[in-house]
PDB file of C-alpha atoms in Angstrom:
ATOM      1  CA  UNK A   1      89.415 108.053  89.609  1.00 79.00           C
ATOM      2  CA  UNK A   2      89.445 107.668  85.462  1.00 86.00           C
ATOM      3  CA  UNK A   3      88.528 104.327  85.986  1.00 91.00           C
ATOM      4  CA  UNK A   4      85.680 104.104  87.298  1.00 93.00           C
ATOM      5  CA  UNK A   5      82.978 102.149  85.249  1.00 93.00           C
ATOM      6  CA  UNK A   6      80.499  99.807  84.431  1.00 93.00           C
ATOM      7  CA  UNK A   7      82.797  96.464  83.960  1.00 94.00           C
ATOM      8  CA  UNK A   8      81.043  93.019  81.720  1.00 92.00           C
ATOM      9  CA  UNK A   9      82.039  89.683  82.153  1.00 93.00           C
ATOM     10  CA  UNK A  10      80.338  88.840  78.553  1.00 91.00           C
ATOM     11  CA  UNK A  11      81.018  84.741  77.963  1.00 89.00           C
ATOM     12  CA  UNK A  12      78.619  85.141  74.868  1.00 90.00           C
ATOM     13  CA  UNK A  13      75.159  83.518  75.974  1.00 91.00           C
ATOM     14  CA  UNK A  14      75.349  85.176  79.847  1.00 89.00           C
ATOM     15  CA  UNK A  15      77.100  88.491  80.861  1.00 92.00           C
ATOM     16  CA  UNK A  16      77.873  89.763  84.316  1.00 92.00           C
ATOM     17  CA  UNK A  17      78.244  93.022  85.604  1.00 92.00           C
ATOM     18  CA  UNK A  18      79.728  95.176  88.374  1.00 93.00           C
ATOM     19  CA  UNK A  19      80.332  98.370  88.769  1.00 93.00           C
ATOM     20  CA  UNK A  20      83.434 100.108  89.800  1.00 92.00           C
ATOM     21  CA  UNK A  21      84.032 102.919  92.041  1.00 91.00           C
ATOM     22  CA  UNK A  22      87.548 104.410  92.765  1.00 90.00           C
ATOM     23  CA  UNK A  23      87.985 106.341  94.999  1.00 86.00           C
ATOM     24  CA  UNK A  24      90.825 109.186  95.460  1.00 82.00           C
ATOM     25  CA  UNK A  25      93.521 108.609  98.576  1.00 78.00           C
ATOM     26  CA  UNK A  26      93.678 111.383 100.440  1.00 79.00           C
ATOM     27  CA  UNK A  27      96.994 113.505 100.170  1.00 81.00           C
ATOM     28  CA  UNK A  28      98.640 112.811 103.617  1.00 83.00           C
ATOM     29  CA  UNK A  29     102.201 114.138 104.760  1.00 83.00           C
ATOM     30  CA  UNK A  30     104.376 111.712 105.700  1.00 84.00           C
ATOM     31  CA  UNK A  31     107.254 114.391 106.616  1.00 82.00           C
ATOM     32  CA  UNK A  32     105.928 117.722 107.707  1.00 84.00           C
ATOM     33  CA  UNK A  33     108.070 120.705 107.862  1.00 88.00           C
ATOM     34  CA  UNK A  34     110.696 121.287 110.750  1.00 90.00           C
ATOM     35  CA  UNK A  35     111.426 124.261 112.474  1.00 91.00           C
ATOM     36  CA  UNK A  36     114.710 125.551 110.996  1.00 90.00           C
ATOM     37  CA  UNK A  37     117.091 128.352 112.501  1.00 89.00           C
ATOM     38  CA  UNK A  38     119.743 130.147 110.201  1.00 91.00           C
ATOM     39  CA  UNK A  39     121.972 133.017 109.956  1.00 92.00           C
ATOM     40  CA  UNK A  40     120.860 136.590 108.716  1.00 93.00           C
ATOM     41  CA  UNK A  41     121.740 136.670 104.584  1.00 94.00           C
ATOM     42  CA  UNK A  42     121.848 132.493 104.382  1.00 94.00           C
ATOM     43  CA  UNK A  43     119.840 130.477 101.902  1.00 94.00           C
ATOM     44  CA  UNK A  44     117.344 128.153 104.134  1.00 94.00           C
ATOM     45  CA  UNK A  45     115.436 124.981 102.660  1.00 94.00           C
ATOM     46  CA  UNK A  46     111.717 123.586 103.897  1.00 94.00           C
ATOM     47  CA  UNK A  47     111.225 120.032 103.260  1.00 94.00           C
ATOM     48  CA  UNK A  48     108.116 118.103 102.659  1.00 92.00           C
ATOM     49  CA  UNK A  49     106.744 114.689 101.779  1.00 92.00           C
ATOM     50  CA  UNK A  50     103.995 114.064 100.515  1.00 91.00           C
ATOM     51  CA  UNK A  51     101.577 110.780 100.273  1.00 90.00           C
ATOM     52  CA  UNK A  52     100.657 111.771  96.586  1.00 88.00           C
ATOM     53  CA  UNK A  53     103.152 112.623  93.389  1.00 90.00           C
ATOM     54  CA  UNK A  54     103.635 115.335  91.834  1.00 85.00           C
ATOM     55  CA  UNK A  55     100.323 117.642  94.376  1.00 88.00           C
ATOM     56  CA  UNK A  56      99.859 121.296  93.800  1.00 90.00           C
ATOM     57  CA  UNK A  57     101.852 123.123  96.574  1.00 93.00           C
ATOM     58  CA  UNK A  58     100.977 126.307  97.826  1.00 94.00           C
ATOM     59  CA  UNK A  59     103.363 127.902 100.252  1.00 96.00           C
ATOM     60  CA  UNK A  60     102.409 130.526 102.996  1.00 95.00           C
ATOM     61  CA  UNK A  61     104.438 132.918 105.826  1.00 93.00           C
ATOM     62  CA  UNK A  62     101.344 133.418 108.253  1.00 91.00           C
ATOM     63  CA  UNK A  63      98.361 133.902 106.283  1.00 92.00           C
ATOM     64  CA  UNK A  64     100.008 135.584 102.945  1.00 93.00           C
ATOM     65  CA  UNK A  65     100.617 133.193  99.983  1.00 94.00           C
ATOM     66  CA  UNK A  66     104.268 133.389  99.207  1.00 95.00           C
ATOM     67  CA  UNK A  67     104.882 133.305  94.734  1.00 96.00           C
ATOM     68  CA  UNK A  68     108.673 132.598  93.305  1.00 95.00           C
ATOM     69  CA  UNK A  69     110.702 135.794  93.660  1.00 95.00           C
ATOM     70  CA  UNK A  70     114.383 136.271  93.477  1.00 95.00           C
ATOM     71  CA  UNK A  71     113.566 135.294  98.057  1.00 95.00           C
ATOM     72  CA  UNK A  72     111.996 132.172  97.686  1.00 96.00           C
ATOM     73  CA  UNK A  73     112.034 129.277  95.447  1.00 96.00           C
ATOM     74  CA  UNK A  74     110.223 126.278  95.229  1.00 96.00           C
ATOM     75  CA  UNK A  75     111.087 122.906  94.168  1.00 96.00           C
ATOM     76  CA  UNK A  76     108.794 119.254  93.708  1.00 94.00           C
ATOM     77  CA  UNK A  77     109.959 116.571  92.830  1.00 93.00           C
ATOM     78  CA  UNK A  78     107.729 113.870  93.523  1.00 91.00           C
ATOM     79  CA  UNK A  79     106.621 113.507  96.593  1.00 92.00           C
ATOM     80  CA  UNK A  80     109.206 116.030  97.802  1.00 93.00           C
ATOM     81  CA  UNK A  81     108.396 119.522  98.164  1.00 94.00           C
ATOM     82  CA  UNK A  82     110.715 122.162  99.355  1.00 95.00           C
ATOM     83  CA  UNK A  83     110.690 126.372  99.593  1.00 96.00           C
ATOM     84  CA  UNK A  84     114.115 127.820  99.464  1.00 96.00           C
ATOM     85  CA  UNK A  85     114.182 131.271 100.660  1.00 95.00           C
ATOM     86  CA  UNK A  86     117.275 133.157 100.039  1.00 95.00           C
ATOM     87  CA  UNK A  87     118.705 135.946 101.465  1.00 94.00           C
ATOM     88  CA  UNK A  88     117.198 135.076 105.194  1.00 94.00           C
ATOM     89  CA  UNK A  89     116.360 138.244 107.575  1.00 93.00           C
ATOM     90  CA  UNK A  90     114.961 138.701 110.929  1.00 90.00           C
ATOM     91  CA  UNK A  91     111.246 139.241 109.014  1.00 90.00           C
ATOM     92  CA  UNK A  92     111.484 136.032 107.677  1.00 88.00           C
ATOM     93  CA  UNK A  93     110.937 134.568 110.980  1.00 88.00           C
TER      94      UNK A  93
END
């Protein structure tokens, strides 16, 4: 997007100008979350893949935003975002 501007081709006696407008690509899911099953007390990892690397991700359980804690860990590398839920209980369903 920062490349958007007016560009000029200058040959000394004449110039030609054009305006470049760079539109941001929408972020899409290349791989959506998959349903998981886990036994109580175990750890589960939810993974999704995005079309644009390093896109900010907000994890939620229902309508509640999750925050990093002993229970929840977030990882993101390039286009892959992961939520790790430790010591799952039935209430985590």
